[in-house]
mmCIF file of C-alpha atoms and ligand atoms in Angstrom:
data_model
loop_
_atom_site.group_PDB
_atom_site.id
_atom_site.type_symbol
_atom_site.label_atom_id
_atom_site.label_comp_id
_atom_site.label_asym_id
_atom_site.label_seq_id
_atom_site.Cartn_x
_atom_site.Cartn_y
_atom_site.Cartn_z
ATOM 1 C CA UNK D 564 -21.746 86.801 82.170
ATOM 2 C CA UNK D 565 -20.292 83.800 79.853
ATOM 3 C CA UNK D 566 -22.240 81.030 79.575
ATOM 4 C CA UNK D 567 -22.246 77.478 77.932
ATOM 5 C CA UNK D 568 -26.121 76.005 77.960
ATOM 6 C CA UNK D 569 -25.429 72.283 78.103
ATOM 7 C CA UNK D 570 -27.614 69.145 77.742
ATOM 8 C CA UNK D 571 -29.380 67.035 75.140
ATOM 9 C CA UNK D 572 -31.092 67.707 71.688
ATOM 10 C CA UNK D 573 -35.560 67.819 72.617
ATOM 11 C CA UNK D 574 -34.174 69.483 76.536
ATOM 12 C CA UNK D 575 -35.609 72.748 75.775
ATOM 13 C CA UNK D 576 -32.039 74.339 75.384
ATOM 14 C CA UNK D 577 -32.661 76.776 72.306
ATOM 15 C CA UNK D 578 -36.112 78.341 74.257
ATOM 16 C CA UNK D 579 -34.426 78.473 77.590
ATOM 17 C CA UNK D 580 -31.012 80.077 75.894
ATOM 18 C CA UNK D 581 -33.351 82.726 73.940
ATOM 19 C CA UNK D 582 -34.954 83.988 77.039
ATOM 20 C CA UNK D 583 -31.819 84.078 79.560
ATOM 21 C CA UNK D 584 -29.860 85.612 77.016
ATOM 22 C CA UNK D 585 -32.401 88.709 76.447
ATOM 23 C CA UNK D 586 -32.797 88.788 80.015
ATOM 24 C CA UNK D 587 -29.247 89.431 80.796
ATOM 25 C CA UNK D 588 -28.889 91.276 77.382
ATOM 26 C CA UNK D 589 -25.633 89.126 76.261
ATOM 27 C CA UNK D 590 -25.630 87.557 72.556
ATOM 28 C CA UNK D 591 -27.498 84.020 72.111
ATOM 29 C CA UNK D 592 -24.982 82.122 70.298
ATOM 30 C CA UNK D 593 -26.641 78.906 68.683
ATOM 31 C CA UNK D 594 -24.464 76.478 66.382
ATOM 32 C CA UNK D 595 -27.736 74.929 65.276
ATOM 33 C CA UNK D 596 -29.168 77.966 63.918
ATOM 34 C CA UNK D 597 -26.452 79.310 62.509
ATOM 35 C CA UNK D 598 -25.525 76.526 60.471
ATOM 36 C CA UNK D 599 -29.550 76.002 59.735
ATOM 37 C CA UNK D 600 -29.100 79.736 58.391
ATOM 38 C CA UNK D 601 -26.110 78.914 56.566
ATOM 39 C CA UNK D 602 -28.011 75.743 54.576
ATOM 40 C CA UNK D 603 -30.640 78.106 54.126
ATOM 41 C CA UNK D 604 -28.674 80.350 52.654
ATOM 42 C CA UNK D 605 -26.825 78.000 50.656
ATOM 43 C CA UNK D 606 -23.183 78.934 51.629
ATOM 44 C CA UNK D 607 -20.199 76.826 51.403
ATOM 45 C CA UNK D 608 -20.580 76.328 55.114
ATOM 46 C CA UNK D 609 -24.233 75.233 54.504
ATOM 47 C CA UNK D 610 -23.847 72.914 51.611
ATOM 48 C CA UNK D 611 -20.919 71.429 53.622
ATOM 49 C CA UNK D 612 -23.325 71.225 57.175
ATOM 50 C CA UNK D 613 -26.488 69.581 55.338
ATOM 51 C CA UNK D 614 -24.665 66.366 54.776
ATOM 52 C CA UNK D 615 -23.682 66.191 58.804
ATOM 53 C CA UNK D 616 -27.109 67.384 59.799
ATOM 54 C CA UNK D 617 -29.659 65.432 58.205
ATOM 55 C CA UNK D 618 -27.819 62.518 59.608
ATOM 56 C CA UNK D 619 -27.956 63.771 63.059
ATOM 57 C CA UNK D 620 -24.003 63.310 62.744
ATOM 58 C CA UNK D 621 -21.445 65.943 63.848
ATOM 59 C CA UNK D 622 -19.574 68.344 61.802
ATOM 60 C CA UNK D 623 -15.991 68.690 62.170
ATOM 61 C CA UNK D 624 -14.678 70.056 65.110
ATOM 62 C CA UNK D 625 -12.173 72.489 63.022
ATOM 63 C CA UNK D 626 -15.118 73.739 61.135
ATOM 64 C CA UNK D 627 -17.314 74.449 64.184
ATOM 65 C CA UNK D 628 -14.749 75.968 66.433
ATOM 66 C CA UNK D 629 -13.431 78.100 63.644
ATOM 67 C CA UNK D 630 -17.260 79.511 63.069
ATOM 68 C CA UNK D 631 -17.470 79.950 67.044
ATOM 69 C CA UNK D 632 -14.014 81.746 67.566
ATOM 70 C CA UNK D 633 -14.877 84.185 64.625
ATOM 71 C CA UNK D 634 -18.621 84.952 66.414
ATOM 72 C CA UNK D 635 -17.034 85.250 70.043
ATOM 73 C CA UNK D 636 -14.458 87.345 68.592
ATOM 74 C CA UNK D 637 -16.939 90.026 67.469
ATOM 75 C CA UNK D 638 -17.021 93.512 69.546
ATOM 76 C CA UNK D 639 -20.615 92.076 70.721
ATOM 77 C CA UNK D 640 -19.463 89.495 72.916
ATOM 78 C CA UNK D 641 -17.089 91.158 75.048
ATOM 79 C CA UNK D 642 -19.148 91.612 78.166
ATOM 80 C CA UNK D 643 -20.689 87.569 77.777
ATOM 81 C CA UNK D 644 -22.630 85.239 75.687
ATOM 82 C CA UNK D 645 -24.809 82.092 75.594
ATOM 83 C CA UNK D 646 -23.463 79.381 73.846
ATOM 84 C CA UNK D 647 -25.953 77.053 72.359
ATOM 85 C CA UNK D 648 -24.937 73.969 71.014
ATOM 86 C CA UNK D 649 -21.632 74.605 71.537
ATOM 87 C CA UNK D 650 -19.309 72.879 72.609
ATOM 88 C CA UNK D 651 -20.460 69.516 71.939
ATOM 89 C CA UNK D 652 -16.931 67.705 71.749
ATOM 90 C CA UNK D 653 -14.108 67.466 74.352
ATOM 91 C CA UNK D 654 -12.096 68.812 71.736
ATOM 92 C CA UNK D 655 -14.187 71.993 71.701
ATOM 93 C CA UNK D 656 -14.250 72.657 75.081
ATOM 94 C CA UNK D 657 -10.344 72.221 75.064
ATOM 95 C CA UNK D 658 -10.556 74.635 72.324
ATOM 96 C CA UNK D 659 -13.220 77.272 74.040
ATOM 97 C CA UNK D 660 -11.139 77.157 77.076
ATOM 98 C CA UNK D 661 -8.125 78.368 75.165
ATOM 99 C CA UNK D 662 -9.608 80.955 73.287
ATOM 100 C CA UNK D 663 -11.136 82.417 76.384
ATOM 101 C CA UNK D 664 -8.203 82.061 78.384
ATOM 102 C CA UNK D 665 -5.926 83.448 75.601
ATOM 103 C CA UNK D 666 -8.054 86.760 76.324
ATOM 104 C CA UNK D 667 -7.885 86.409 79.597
ATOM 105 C CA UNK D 668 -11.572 85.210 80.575
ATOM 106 C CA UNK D 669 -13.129 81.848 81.634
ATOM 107 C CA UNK D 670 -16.760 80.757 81.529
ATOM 108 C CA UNK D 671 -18.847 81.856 84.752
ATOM 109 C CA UNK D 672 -21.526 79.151 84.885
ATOM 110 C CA UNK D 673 -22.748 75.580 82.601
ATOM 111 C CA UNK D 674 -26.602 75.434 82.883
ATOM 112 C CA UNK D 675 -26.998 71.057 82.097
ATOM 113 C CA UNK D 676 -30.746 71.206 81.490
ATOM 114 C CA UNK D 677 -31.526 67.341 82.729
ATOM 115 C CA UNK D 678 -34.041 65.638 80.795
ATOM 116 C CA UNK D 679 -34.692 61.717 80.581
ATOM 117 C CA UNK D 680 -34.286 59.706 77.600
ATOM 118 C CA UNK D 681 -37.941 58.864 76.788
ATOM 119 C CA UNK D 682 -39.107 62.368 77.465
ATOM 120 C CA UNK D 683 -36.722 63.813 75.306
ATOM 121 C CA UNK D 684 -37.533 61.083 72.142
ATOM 122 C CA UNK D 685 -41.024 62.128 72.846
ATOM 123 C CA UNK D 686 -40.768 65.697 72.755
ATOM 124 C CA UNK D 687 -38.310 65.430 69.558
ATOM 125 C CA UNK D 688 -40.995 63.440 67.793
ATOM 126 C CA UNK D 689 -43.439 65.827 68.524
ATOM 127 C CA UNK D 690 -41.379 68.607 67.253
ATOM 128 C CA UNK D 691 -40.584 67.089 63.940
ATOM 129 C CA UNK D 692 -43.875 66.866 63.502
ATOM 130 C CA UNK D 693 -44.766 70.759 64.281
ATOM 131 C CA UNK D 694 -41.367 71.911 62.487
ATOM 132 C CA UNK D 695 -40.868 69.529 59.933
ATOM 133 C CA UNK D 696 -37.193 69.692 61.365
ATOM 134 C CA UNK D 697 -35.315 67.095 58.297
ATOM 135 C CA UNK D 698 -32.924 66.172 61.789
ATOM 136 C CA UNK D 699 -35.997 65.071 63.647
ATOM 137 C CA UNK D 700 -37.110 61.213 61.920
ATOM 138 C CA UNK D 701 -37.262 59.080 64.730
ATOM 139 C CA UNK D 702 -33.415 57.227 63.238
ATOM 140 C CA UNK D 703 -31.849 60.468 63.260
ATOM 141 C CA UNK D 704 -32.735 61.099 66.708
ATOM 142 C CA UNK D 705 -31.655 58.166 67.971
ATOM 143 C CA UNK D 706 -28.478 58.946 66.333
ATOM 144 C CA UNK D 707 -28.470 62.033 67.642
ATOM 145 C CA UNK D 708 -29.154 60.964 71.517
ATOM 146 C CA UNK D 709 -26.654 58.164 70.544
ATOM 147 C CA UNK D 710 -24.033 60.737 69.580
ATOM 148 C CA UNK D 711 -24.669 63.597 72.447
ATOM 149 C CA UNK D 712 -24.299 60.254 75.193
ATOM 150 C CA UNK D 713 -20.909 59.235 73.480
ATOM 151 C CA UNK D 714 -19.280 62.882 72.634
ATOM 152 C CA UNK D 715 -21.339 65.720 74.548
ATOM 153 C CA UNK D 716 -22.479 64.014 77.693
ATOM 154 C CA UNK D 717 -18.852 63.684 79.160
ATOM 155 C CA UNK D 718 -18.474 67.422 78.933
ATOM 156 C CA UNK D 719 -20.703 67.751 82.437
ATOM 157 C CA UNK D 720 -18.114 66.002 84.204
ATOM 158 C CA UNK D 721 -15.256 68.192 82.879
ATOM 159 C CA UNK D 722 -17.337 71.572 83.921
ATOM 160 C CA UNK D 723 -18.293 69.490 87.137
ATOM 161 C CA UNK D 724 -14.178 69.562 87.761
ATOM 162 C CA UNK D 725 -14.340 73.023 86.510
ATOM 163 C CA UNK D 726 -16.670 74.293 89.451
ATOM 164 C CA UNK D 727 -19.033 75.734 87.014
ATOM 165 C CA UNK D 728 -21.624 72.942 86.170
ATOM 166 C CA UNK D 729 -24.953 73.496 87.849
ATOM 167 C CA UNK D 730 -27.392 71.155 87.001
ATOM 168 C CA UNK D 731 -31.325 71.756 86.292
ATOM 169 C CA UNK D 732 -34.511 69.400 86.058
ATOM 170 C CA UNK D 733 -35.505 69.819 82.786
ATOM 171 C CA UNK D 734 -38.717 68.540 82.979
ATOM 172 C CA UNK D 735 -42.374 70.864 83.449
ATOM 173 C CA UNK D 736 -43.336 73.535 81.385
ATOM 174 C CA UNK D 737 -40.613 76.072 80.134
ATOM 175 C CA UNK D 738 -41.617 78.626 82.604
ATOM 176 C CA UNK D 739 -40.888 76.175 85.264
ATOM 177 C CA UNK D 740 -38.239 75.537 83.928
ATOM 178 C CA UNK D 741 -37.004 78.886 83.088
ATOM 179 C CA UNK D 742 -37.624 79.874 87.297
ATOM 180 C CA UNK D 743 -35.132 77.425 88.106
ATOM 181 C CA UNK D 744 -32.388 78.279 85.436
ATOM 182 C CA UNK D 745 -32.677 82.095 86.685
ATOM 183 C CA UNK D 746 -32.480 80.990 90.059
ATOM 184 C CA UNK D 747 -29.318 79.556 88.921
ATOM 185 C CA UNK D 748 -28.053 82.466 87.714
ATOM 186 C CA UNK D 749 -29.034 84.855 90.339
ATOM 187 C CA UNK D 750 -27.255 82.766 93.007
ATOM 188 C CA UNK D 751 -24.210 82.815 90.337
ATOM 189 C CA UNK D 752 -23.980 86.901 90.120
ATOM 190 C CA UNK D 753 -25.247 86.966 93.999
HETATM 191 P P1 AMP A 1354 -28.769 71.739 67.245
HETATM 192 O O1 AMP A 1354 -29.821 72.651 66.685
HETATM 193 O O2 AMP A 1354 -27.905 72.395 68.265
HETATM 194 O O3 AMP A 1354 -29.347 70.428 67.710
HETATM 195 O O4 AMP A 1354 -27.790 71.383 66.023
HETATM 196 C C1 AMP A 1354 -28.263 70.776 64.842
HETATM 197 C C2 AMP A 1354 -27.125 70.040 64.132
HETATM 198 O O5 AMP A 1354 -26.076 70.962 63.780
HETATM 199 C C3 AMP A 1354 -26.416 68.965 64.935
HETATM 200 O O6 AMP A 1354 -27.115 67.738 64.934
HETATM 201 C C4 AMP A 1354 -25.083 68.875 64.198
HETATM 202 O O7 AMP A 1354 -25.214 68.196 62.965
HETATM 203 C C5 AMP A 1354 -24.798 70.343 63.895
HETATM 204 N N1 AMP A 1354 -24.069 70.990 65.016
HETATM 205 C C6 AMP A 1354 -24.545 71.971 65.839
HETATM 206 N N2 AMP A 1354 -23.640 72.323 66.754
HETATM 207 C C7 AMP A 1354 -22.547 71.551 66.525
HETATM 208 C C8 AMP A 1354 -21.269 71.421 67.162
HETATM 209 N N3 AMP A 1354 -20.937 72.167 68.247
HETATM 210 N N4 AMP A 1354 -20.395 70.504 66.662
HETATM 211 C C9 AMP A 1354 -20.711 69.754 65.586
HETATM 212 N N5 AMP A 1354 -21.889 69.820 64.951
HETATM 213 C C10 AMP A 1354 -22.816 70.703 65.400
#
């Protein structure tokens, strides 16, 4: 199954996409950590991505869809993956849907993990605090919400069109929440 795990930064995506991923044993394919890996590492790609991160800004979108069509290209992902954090942009989702289609695939289903505003400020807050996360000040995350309303949020509305958006109430504990994504996706392979 090919996936896209859509909604905003503090919704719970990255512990929801771990768990559905191993469940259906596809890939887990997270922007976020990979480019967290890469400043860890110290790459070109990470000395380049600290700049954009720590301001809760995003990187380019030639950048990030040239590190995702090089992942989805490996032998792994042929039989599906969980994106994570990707795509974020109209341009990438323009750009996913090519690649996929240029290989003769589409995406099966968009999980939009719904969370309100507050909620989400609160929960981000409260990770910064437990990860020391440098993305998670209480500016950056406004910046971040800011930037996910203006650039990512439209992106439901285009999978909407798409017939593959189903959305989820993000709120409870993540095994509530996780009954209702697999419910999702059972109906989806049903
Ligand atoms: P995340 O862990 O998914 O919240 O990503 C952390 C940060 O990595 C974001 O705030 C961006 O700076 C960068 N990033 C992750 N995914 C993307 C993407 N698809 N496009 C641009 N920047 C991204």
């Amino acid at each position: 199954m090919k996936l896209v795990m859509l909604g905003p930064p503090g919704a719970g995506k990255g512990t929801q996409a771990k768990r559905l991923a191993k469940a259906l044993d596809i890939p887990h394919l997270s922007t976020g950590d990979m480019l967290r890996d890469a400043v860890a590492r110290a790459t070109d790609l990470g000395r380049q991505a600290e700049g954009y991160m720590s301001k809760g800004e995003l990187l380019p979108d030639d950048v990030i869809v040239g590190i995702m069509g090089d992942a989805l290209a490996e032998s792994r992902c042929v039989k599906g993956f969980l994106l994570d954090g990707f795509p974020r942009t109209m341009a990438q989702a323009e750009a996913l849907d090519q690649l996929l289609e240029s290989r003769g695939d589409r995406l099966d289903l968009v999980p939009l993990l719904a969370v309100g505003e507050e909620e989400l400020v609160k929960r981000l807050l409260g990770r910064a605090r437990l990860e020391g996360r440098a993305d998670d000040t209480e500016d950056v995350i406004r910046r971040r919400l800011e930037i996910y309303t203006a650039q990512t949020k439209p992106l439901a509305a285009y999978y909407r069109g798409c017939g593959v958006l189903s959305e989820i109430a993000g709120e409870g504990t993540p095994d509530e929440v996780y009954e209702r994504l697999e419910s999702v996706v059972k109906a989806q392979v049903a």
